[in-house]
Coordinates of C-alpha atoms in Angstrom, one line a residue:
X3 CA 3.9 2.9 -68.3
X4 CA 4.3 0.9 -65.3
X5 CA 6.6 -2.0 -65.4
X6 CA 5.5 -5.7 -64.3
X7 CA 7.3 -6.7 -61.4
X8 CA 9.5 -9.7 -61.7
X9 CA 8.4 -13.1 -60.4
X10 CA 10.1 -14.3 -57.1
X11 CA 12.9 -16.8 -57.7
X12 CA 12.8 -20.5 -56.9
X13 CA 14.8 -19.9 -53.6
X14 CA 12.4 -17.2 -52.5
X15 CA 9.4 -19.5 -53.3
X16 CA 10.9 -22.3 -51.1
X17 CA 11.6 -20.0 -48.4
X18 CA 7.9 -18.9 -48.4
X19 CA 6.6 -22.3 -48.6
X20 CA 9.0 -23.7 -45.6
X21 CA 7.8 -20.4 -43.6
X22 CA 4.1 -21.0 -44.4
X23 CA 4.5 -24.8 -43.5
X24 CA 6.3 -23.9 -40.3
X25 CA 3.6 -21.3 -39.3
X26 CA 0.8 -23.7 -40.2
X27 CA 2.4 -26.5 -38.0
X28 CA 2.6 -24.2 -35.1
X29 CA -1.0 -23.2 -35.5
X30 CA -2.2 -26.7 -35.7
X31 CA -0.1 -27.8 -32.7
X32 CA -1.5 -24.8 -30.6
X33 CA -5.0 -25.9 -31.9
X34 CA -4.1 -29.4 -30.5
X35 CA -3.1 -28.2 -27.2
X36 CA -6.3 -26.1 -27.0
X37 CA -8.4 -29.2 -27.8
X38 CA -6.7 -31.3 -25.3
X39 CA -7.1 -28.7 -22.5
X40 CA -10.6 -28.3 -23.3
X41 CA -11.0 -32.2 -23.3
X42 CA -9.1 -32.6 -20.1
X43 CA -11.3 -29.7 -18.4
X44 CA -14.6 -31.1 -19.5
X45 CA -13.9 -34.7 -19.7
X46 CA -17.5 -36.2 -19.0
X47 CA -16.1 -39.5 -17.7
X48 CA -16.3 -38.5 -13.9
X49 CA -19.2 -36.1 -14.6
X50 CA -17.1 -33.0 -13.6
X51 CA -17.3 -31.6 -17.1
X52 CA -21.1 -31.5 -17.2
X53 CA -21.1 -29.9 -13.7
X54 CA -18.6 -27.3 -14.7
X55 CA -20.7 -26.5 -17.9
X56 CA -23.8 -26.2 -15.7
X57 CA -22.2 -24.0 -13.3
X58 CA -21.0 -21.8 -16.1
X59 CA -24.4 -21.5 -17.8
X60 CA -26.2 -20.6 -14.5
X61 CA -23.7 -18.1 -13.7
X62 CA -23.8 -16.4 -16.9
X63 CA -27.6 -16.5 -17.0
X64 CA -27.7 -14.7 -13.7
X65 CA -25.0 -12.2 -14.8
X66 CA -27.1 -11.5 -18.0
X67 CA -30.2 -11.1 -15.8
X68 CA -28.4 -8.7 -13.3
X69 CA -26.9 -6.7 -16.1
X70 CA -30.3 -6.0 -17.5
X71 CA -31.6 -4.5 -14.3
X72 CA -32.1 -0.7 -14.0
X73 CA -29.6 -0.4 -11.2
X74 CA -26.7 -2.2 -13.4
X75 CA -27.8 0.0 -16.6
X76 CA -27.4 3.2 -14.4
X77 CA -24.1 2.2 -13.1
X78 CA -22.9 1.3 -16.7
X79 CA -24.2 4.7 -17.8
X80 CA -22.2 6.3 -14.9
X81 CA -19.2 4.6 -15.8
X82 CA -19.3 5.7 -19.6
X83 CA -20.3 9.0 -18.7
X84 CA -17.1 9.2 -16.3
X85 CA -14.9 7.9 -18.8
X86 CA -16.4 10.3 -21.7
X87 CA -15.9 13.2 -19.2
X88 CA -12.2 12.2 -18.4
X89 CA -11.7 11.8 -22.3
X90 CA -13.0 15.2 -23.1
X91 CA -11.2 16.9 -20.3
X92 CA -8.1 15.0 -20.1
X93 CA -6.9 15.9 -23.5
X94 CA -7.0 19.7 -23.1
X95 CA -5.4 19.4 -19.7
X96 CA -2.4 17.5 -21.3
X97 CA -1.6 20.4 -23.8
X98 CA -2.8 23.2 -21.2
X99 CA 0.2 25.5 -20.0
X100 CA -0.6 24.6 -16.5
X101 CA 0.4 21.1 -17.2
X102 CA 4.0 22.1 -18.2
X103 CA 5.3 22.5 -14.6
X104 CA 3.7 19.1 -13.6
X105 CA 5.4 17.4 -16.5
X106 CA 8.7 19.1 -15.9
X107 CA 8.2 18.2 -12.0
X108 CA 7.6 14.4 -13.0
X109 CA 10.6 14.4 -15.3
X110 CA 12.7 15.8 -12.8
X111 CA 11.5 13.4 -10.0
X112 CA 11.8 10.6 -12.2
X113 CA 15.5 11.4 -13.3
X114 CA 16.6 12.0 -9.7
X115 CA 14.8 9.2 -7.7
X116 CA 15.9 6.3 -10.0
X117 CA 19.4 6.3 -8.6
X118 CA 18.0 6.7 -5.2
X119 CA 15.6 4.0 -5.6
X120 CA 18.5 1.7 -7.0
X121 CA 20.5 2.5 -4.0
X122 CA 17.8 1.8 -1.2
X123 CA 16.4 -1.3 -2.9
X124 CA 18.5 -3.8 -0.9
X125 CA 17.7 -2.0 2.4
X126 CA 13.9 -2.0 1.4
X127 CA 13.9 -5.5 0.8
X128 CA 15.6 -6.3 3.9
X129 CA 13.2 -4.2 5.9
X130 CA 10.2 -5.8 4.1
X131 CA 11.4 -9.0 5.2
X132 CA 12.0 -8.0 8.7
X133 CA 8.6 -6.5 8.8
X134 CA 6.9 -9.7 7.5
X135 CA 8.7 -11.6 10.3
X136 CA 7.6 -9.1 12.9
X137 CA 3.9 -9.2 11.7
X138 CA 4.0 -13.0 11.9
X139 CA 5.6 -13.0 15.3
X140 CA 3.0 -10.4 16.8
X141 CA 0.0 -12.4 15.0
X142 CA -1.2 -13.6 18.3
X143 CA -1.8 -10.2 19.5
X144 CA -3.9 -9.3 16.5
X145 CA -7.2 -10.5 17.7
X146 CA -6.9 -8.4 21.0
X147 CA -5.9 -5.6 18.8
X148 CA -8.9 -5.9 16.8
X149 CA -11.3 -6.1 19.6
X150 CA -9.6 -3.0 21.2
X151 CA -10.2 -1.2 17.9
X152 CA -13.8 -2.4 17.7
X153 CA -14.5 -1.3 21.1
X154 CA -13.0 2.2 20.5
X155 CA -15.1 2.6 17.1
X156 CA -18.2 1.6 19.0
X157 CA -17.4 4.2 21.8
X158 CA -16.7 6.8 19.2
X159 CA -19.8 6.3 17.0
X160 CA -22.1 8.0 19.5
X161 CA -19.9 11.0 19.7
X162 CA -19.6 11.3 15.9
X163 CA -23.4 10.9 15.6
X164 CA -24.0 13.8 18.2
X165 CA -21.4 16.1 16.5
X166 CA -23.1 15.4 13.1
X167 CA -26.5 16.4 14.5
X168 CA -25.1 19.6 16.1
X169 CA -23.2 20.6 12.6
X170 CA -26.3 19.8 10.8
X171 CA -28.5 22.3 13.3
X172 CA -25.7 24.7 13.1
X173 CA -25.4 25.0 9.4
X174 CA -26.5 28.8 9.2
X175 CA -24.0 29.7 12.0
X176 CA -21.2 27.7 10.2
X177 CA -22.0 29.8 6.9
X178 CA -21.7 33.0 8.7
X179 CA -18.5 32.2 10.3
X180 CA -17.2 31.0 7.0
X181 CA -18.3 34.3 5.4
X182 CA -16.8 36.3 8.0
X183 CA -13.6 34.5 7.7
X184 CA -13.6 35.0 4.0
X185 CA -14.2 38.8 4.3
X186 CA -11.5 39.1 6.9
X187 CA -8.8 37.0 5.2
X188 CA -9.4 38.1 1.6
X189 CA -7.8 41.5 1.9
X190 CA -4.8 40.1 3.7
X191 CA -3.9 37.7 0.8
X192 CA -1.9 40.2 -1.4
X193 CA 0.1 41.3 1.7
X194 CA 0.7 37.6 2.5
X195 CA 1.9 36.9 -1.1
X196 CA 4.5 39.8 -0.8
X197 CA 5.5 38.7 2.5
X198 CA 5.9 35.3 1.2
X199 CA 8.1 36.5 -1.8
X200 CA 10.3 38.7 0.6
X201 CA 10.6 35.6 3.0
X202 CA 11.6 33.2 0.1
X203 CA 14.2 35.7 -1.1
X204 CA 15.8 36.1 2.4
X205 CA 15.4 32.4 2.9
X206 CA 17.4 31.5 -0.5
X207 CA 20.0 34.1 0.5
X208 CA 20.5 32.5 4.0
X209 CA 20.8 28.9 2.5
X210 CA 23.4 30.2 -0.1
X211 CA 25.3 31.9 2.8
X212 CA 24.8 28.7 5.0
X213 CA 25.6 25.9 2.7
X214 CA 29.5 26.3 2.4
X215 CA 30.1 26.5 6.3
X216 CA 27.7 23.6 6.6
X217 CA 29.5 21.5 4.0
X218 CA 33.0 22.3 5.8
X219 CA 31.3 21.2 9.0
X220 CA 30.0 18.2 7.5
X221 CA 33.2 17.3 6.2
X222 CA 35.1 18.0 9.6
X223 CA 32.4 15.9 11.4
X224 CA 32.9 12.9 8.9
X225 CA 36.7 13.1 9.4
X226 CA 36.2 13.1 13.2
X227 CA 33.9 10.2 13.1
X228 CA 36.3 8.2 10.8
X229 CA 39.1 8.9 13.3
X230 CA 37.1 8.3 16.4
X231 CA 35.5 4.9 14.8
X232 CA 37.8 2.6 16.9
X233 CA 36.7 4.2 20.0
X234 CA 33.1 4.2 19.1
X235 CA 33.3 0.4 18.2
X236 CA 34.8 -0.2 21.5
X237 CA 32.1 1.7 23.5
X238 CA 29.5 -0.3 21.5
X239 CA 31.2 -3.7 22.5
X240 CA 31.4 -2.6 26.1
X241 CA 27.8 -1.5 26.1
X242 CA 26.6 -5.1 24.6
X243 CA 28.9 -6.9 27.0
X244 CA 27.4 -5.0 29.9
X245 CA 23.9 -5.9 28.7
X246 CA 24.8 -9.5 28.3
X247 CA 26.2 -9.5 31.6
X248 CA 23.0 -8.0 33.1
X249 CA 20.6 -10.2 31.1
X250 CA 20.5 -13.1 33.6
X251 CA 19.9 -10.8 36.5
X252 CA 17.0 -9.2 34.7
X253 CA 15.5 -12.6 33.7
X254 CA 15.8 -13.8 37.4
X255 CA 14.2 -10.5 38.6
X256 CA 11.4 -10.7 36.1
X257 CA 10.8 -14.4 37.0
X258 CA 10.5 -13.7 40.7
X259 CA 8.4 -10.6 40.1
X260 CA 6.0 -12.9 38.1
X261 CA 5.8 -15.6 40.9
X262 CA 5.0 -12.9 43.5
X263 CA 2.4 -11.7 41.2
X264 CA 0.9 -15.1 40.6
X265 CA 0.8 -15.5 44.6
X266 CA -0.8 -12.3 45.2
X267 CA -3.3 -12.7 42.6
X268 CA -4.3 -16.3 44.3
X269 CA -4.5 -14.7 47.6
X270 CA -6.8 -11.8 46.4
X271 CA -8.9 -14.2 44.5
X272 CA -9.3 -16.4 47.7
X273 CA -9.9 -13.4 49.8
X274 CA -12.6 -11.8 47.5
X275 CA -14.3 -15.0 46.5
X276 CA -13.6 -17.8 49.1
X277 CA -14.2 -21.4 48.1
X278 CA -17.5 -23.1 49.1
X279 CA -15.4 -25.9 51.0
X280 CA -13.7 -23.9 53.6
X281 CA -11.9 -27.0 54.8
X282 CA -9.6 -26.9 52.1
X283 CA -6.7 -24.6 52.6
X284 CA -4.1 -23.7 49.7
X285 CA -0.6 -22.9 50.6
X286 CA 1.5 -21.2 48.0
X287 CA 5.2 -20.8 49.0
X288 CA 7.6 -18.4 47.1
X289 CA 10.6 -20.1 45.8
X290 CA 13.9 -18.5 46.4

């Protein structure tokens, strides 16, 4: 015979009542907040609320009408059919033996990539910031680059169309070539697989034999670099100092070349397209 459960104690009843009261108060506060948001959004005092409702009504009506069109129904059918195929084919693939190497590869990659990603995160952030600054600095060149890209695309369009027409007309010849290649390469595949296995075995042995000397060489190179670090730093400082010393000369030479180019352009323009008033003579002197 089943026992009758004992009634909750007075403390448990008080705790349940307090919990219910708190939850009810929070729900009421949330409902009040939602009500205030709705009132503030659709407040009809300045007419904005009625306009928003009218726009929403018209938009939803247009969406409802568009969703009933045959094109929309066909698109919905294709989406549902695609999702159904993914669901029916994805489940067998998840438990298929072929998926086991993929899962093992993903697990190994996730385990090995996480420390690498943590290590390169500061460098990636710094690079992203620098790249953003570079893009912002080169933004004046973007219109010219876009125009150049548009011109190249327009120039390539006739070539692509001509190539497409030629390929369409040459479909039988392409099929014959594909069949010939298939019949010629098919007998070679077993031989290629055997050669690949032998090459893989030989490569693995070579790698095993090469890694210890390579590790020793790397350690020696690292020790040499540490020992030669003061010399390298001194050389870098000398190179930077030389560039800083040559920079004024380079700037002066560039400025002089720019002035000469401008004078030459003015003279060429005057010679090719002389002004209507030939009594005016413009003389341009090159500064020292």
